[in-house]
XYZ file of C-alpha atoms in Angstrom:
188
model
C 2.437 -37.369 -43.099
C 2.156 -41.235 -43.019
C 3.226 -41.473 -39.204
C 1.009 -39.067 -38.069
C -0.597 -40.737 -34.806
C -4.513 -39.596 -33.569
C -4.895 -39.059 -29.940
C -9.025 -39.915 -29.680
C -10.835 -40.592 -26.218
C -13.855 -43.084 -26.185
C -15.104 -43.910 -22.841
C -12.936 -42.553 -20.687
C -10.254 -44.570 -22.391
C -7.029 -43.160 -24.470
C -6.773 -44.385 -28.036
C -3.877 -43.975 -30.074
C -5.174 -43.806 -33.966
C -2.995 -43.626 -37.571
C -3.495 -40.851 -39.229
C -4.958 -43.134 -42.104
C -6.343 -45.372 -40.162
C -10.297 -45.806 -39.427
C -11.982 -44.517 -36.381
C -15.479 -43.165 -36.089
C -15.952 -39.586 -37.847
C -17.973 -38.470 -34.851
C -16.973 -38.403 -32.032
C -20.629 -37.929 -29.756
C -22.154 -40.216 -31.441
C -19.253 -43.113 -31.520
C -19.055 -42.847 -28.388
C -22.481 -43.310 -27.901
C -22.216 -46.653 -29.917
C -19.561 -48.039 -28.148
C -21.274 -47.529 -24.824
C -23.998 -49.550 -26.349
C -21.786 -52.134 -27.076
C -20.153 -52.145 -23.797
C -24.118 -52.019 -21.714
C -25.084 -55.127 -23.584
C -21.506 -56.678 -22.945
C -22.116 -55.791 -19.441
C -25.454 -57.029 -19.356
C -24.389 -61.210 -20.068
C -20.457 -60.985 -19.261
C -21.305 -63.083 -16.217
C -22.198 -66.088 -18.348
C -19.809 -65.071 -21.772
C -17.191 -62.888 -20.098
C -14.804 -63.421 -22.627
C -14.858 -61.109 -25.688
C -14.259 -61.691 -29.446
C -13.638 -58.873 -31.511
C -13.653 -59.765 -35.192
C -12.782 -56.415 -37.336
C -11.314 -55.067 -34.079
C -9.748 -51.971 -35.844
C -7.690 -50.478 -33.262
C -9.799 -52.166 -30.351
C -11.986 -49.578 -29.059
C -15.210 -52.546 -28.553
C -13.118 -55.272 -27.543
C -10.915 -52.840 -24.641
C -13.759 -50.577 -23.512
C -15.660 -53.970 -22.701
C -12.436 -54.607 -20.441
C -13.373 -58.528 -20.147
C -11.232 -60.841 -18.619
C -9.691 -62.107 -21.652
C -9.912 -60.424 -25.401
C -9.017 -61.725 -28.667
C -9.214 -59.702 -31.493
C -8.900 -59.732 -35.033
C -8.427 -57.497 -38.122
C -6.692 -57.855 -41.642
C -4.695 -54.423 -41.594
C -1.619 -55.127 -39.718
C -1.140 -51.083 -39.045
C -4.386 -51.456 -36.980
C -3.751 -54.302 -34.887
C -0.147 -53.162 -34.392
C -2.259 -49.754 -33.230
C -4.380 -52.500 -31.399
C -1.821 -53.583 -29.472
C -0.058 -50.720 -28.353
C -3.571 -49.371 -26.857
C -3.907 -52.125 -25.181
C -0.156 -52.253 -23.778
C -0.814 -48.206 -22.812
C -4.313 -49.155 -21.130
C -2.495 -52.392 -19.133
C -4.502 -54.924 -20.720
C -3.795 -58.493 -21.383
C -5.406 -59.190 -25.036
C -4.261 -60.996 -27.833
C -4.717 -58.905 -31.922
C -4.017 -60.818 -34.719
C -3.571 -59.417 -38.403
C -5.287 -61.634 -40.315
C -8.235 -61.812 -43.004
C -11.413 -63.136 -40.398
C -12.921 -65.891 -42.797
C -9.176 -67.369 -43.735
C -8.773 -69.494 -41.274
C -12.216 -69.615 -39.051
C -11.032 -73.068 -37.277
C -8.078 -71.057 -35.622
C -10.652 -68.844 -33.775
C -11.387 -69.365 -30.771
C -15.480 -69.342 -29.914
C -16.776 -71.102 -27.121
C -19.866 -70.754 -24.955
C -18.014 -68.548 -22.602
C -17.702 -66.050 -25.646
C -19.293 -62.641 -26.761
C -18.834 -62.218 -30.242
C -18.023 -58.690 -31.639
C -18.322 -58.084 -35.201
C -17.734 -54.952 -36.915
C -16.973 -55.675 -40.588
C -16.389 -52.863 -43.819
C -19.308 -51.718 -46.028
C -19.194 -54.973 -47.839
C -20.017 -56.828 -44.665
C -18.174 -60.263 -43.997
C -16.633 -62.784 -45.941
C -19.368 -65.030 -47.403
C -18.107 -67.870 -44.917
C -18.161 -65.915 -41.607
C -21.736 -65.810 -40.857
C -22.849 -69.625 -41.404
C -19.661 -70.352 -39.097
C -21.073 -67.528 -36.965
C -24.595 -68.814 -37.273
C -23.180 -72.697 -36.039
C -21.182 -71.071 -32.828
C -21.640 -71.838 -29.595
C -21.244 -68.151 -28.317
C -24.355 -67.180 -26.332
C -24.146 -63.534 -27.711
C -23.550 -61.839 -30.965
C -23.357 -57.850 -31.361
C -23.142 -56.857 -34.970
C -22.192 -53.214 -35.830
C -22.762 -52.512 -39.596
C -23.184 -49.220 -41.131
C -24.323 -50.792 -44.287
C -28.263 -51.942 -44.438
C -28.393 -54.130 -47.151
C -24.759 -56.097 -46.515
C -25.928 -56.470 -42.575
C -29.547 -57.656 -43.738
C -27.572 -60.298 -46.220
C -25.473 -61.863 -43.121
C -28.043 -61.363 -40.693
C -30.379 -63.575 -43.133
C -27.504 -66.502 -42.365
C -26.821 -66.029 -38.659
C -30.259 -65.920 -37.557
C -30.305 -69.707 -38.623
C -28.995 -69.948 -34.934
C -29.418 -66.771 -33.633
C -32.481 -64.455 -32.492
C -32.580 -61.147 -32.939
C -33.053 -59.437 -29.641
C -32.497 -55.955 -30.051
C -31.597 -53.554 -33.093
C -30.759 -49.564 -32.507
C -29.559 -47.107 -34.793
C -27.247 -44.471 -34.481
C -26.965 -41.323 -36.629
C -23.882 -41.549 -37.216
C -23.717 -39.491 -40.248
C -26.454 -36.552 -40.061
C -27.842 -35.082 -42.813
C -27.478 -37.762 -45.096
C -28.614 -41.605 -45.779
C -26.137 -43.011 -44.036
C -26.127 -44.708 -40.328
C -24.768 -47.063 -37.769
C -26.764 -50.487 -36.463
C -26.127 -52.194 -33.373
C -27.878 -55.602 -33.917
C -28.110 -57.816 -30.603
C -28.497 -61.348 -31.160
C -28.956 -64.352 -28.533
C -28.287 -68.093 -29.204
C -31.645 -69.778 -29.756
């Protein structure tokens, strides 16, 4: 049924899911991830409290961080209108937008105030995403890919301004070739 609605828990926090929507196949070790992502938010959110999600999906990175403000942004409108009523459930002010990420990069806001969270498909970002990534002010950039070779072709571009401080993997997917990264870069 096409309005079947997931009930999933990650960090302690309800998420409401479409049936044919995208969430992490398992469960243990998403939610490993996402406390990842949320330690290393945690970690600089004094000096870039306020988070961008780019690919937000549904939200889970962007609300389990729990900044002070959250924009987030993904191209499939059922997710972000998902997006939207977890935050509204979880009484958060954040702002989703349906919307492809590399269309209109000048309406997105990225300051150096900002933690950048990027999350993109298989194929990795649009071709015009990481230079404008890689020219950002935002002191932090955590990249979540569960693609090597598409997040070694961005990463290639964004380290132009970017160091790569940290890179862990998650198996994600055990028993075959398949994983998640969590690649921590700081502004050089």
């Amino acid at each position: 049924p096409k309005d079947l609605v997931l009930k999933e828990t990650t960090c302690g926090r309800d998420f409401e899911v479409p049936a044919d929507g995208f969430y992490q196949v398992n469960p243990e070790v998403g939610e490993e991830l996402v406390k990842a992502v949320v330690d290393e938010y945690q970690k600089g959110a004094k000096d870039a409290p306020d988070v961008l999600d780019l690919y937000c999906g549904v939200g889970v990175f962007g609300l389990c961080c729990n900044p002070p403000k959250l924009t987030g942004i993904e191209s499939g409108r059922q997710a972000i209108d998902f997006a939207k009523r977890n935050a509204a459930a979880q009484k958060r002010e954040a702002k989703f937008f349906s919307e492809q990420v590399g269309r209109n990069l000048n309406r997105i806001p990225i300051g150096p105030r900002t933690t950048v969270i990027v999350d993109p498909p298989r194929g990795g970002m649009e071709p015009n995403v990481p230079k404008w990534l890689a020219a950002s002010k935002a002191p932090r950039i955590f990249y979540v890919s569960c693609d090597p070779a598409t997040l070694m072709r961005d990463l290639r571009t964004i380290v132009r301004g970017y160091d790569v401080e940290s890179v862990r993997w998650f198996n994600m997917f055990p028993r075959t070739a398949r994983f998640e990264t969590l690649v921590v870069l700081k502004r050089k």
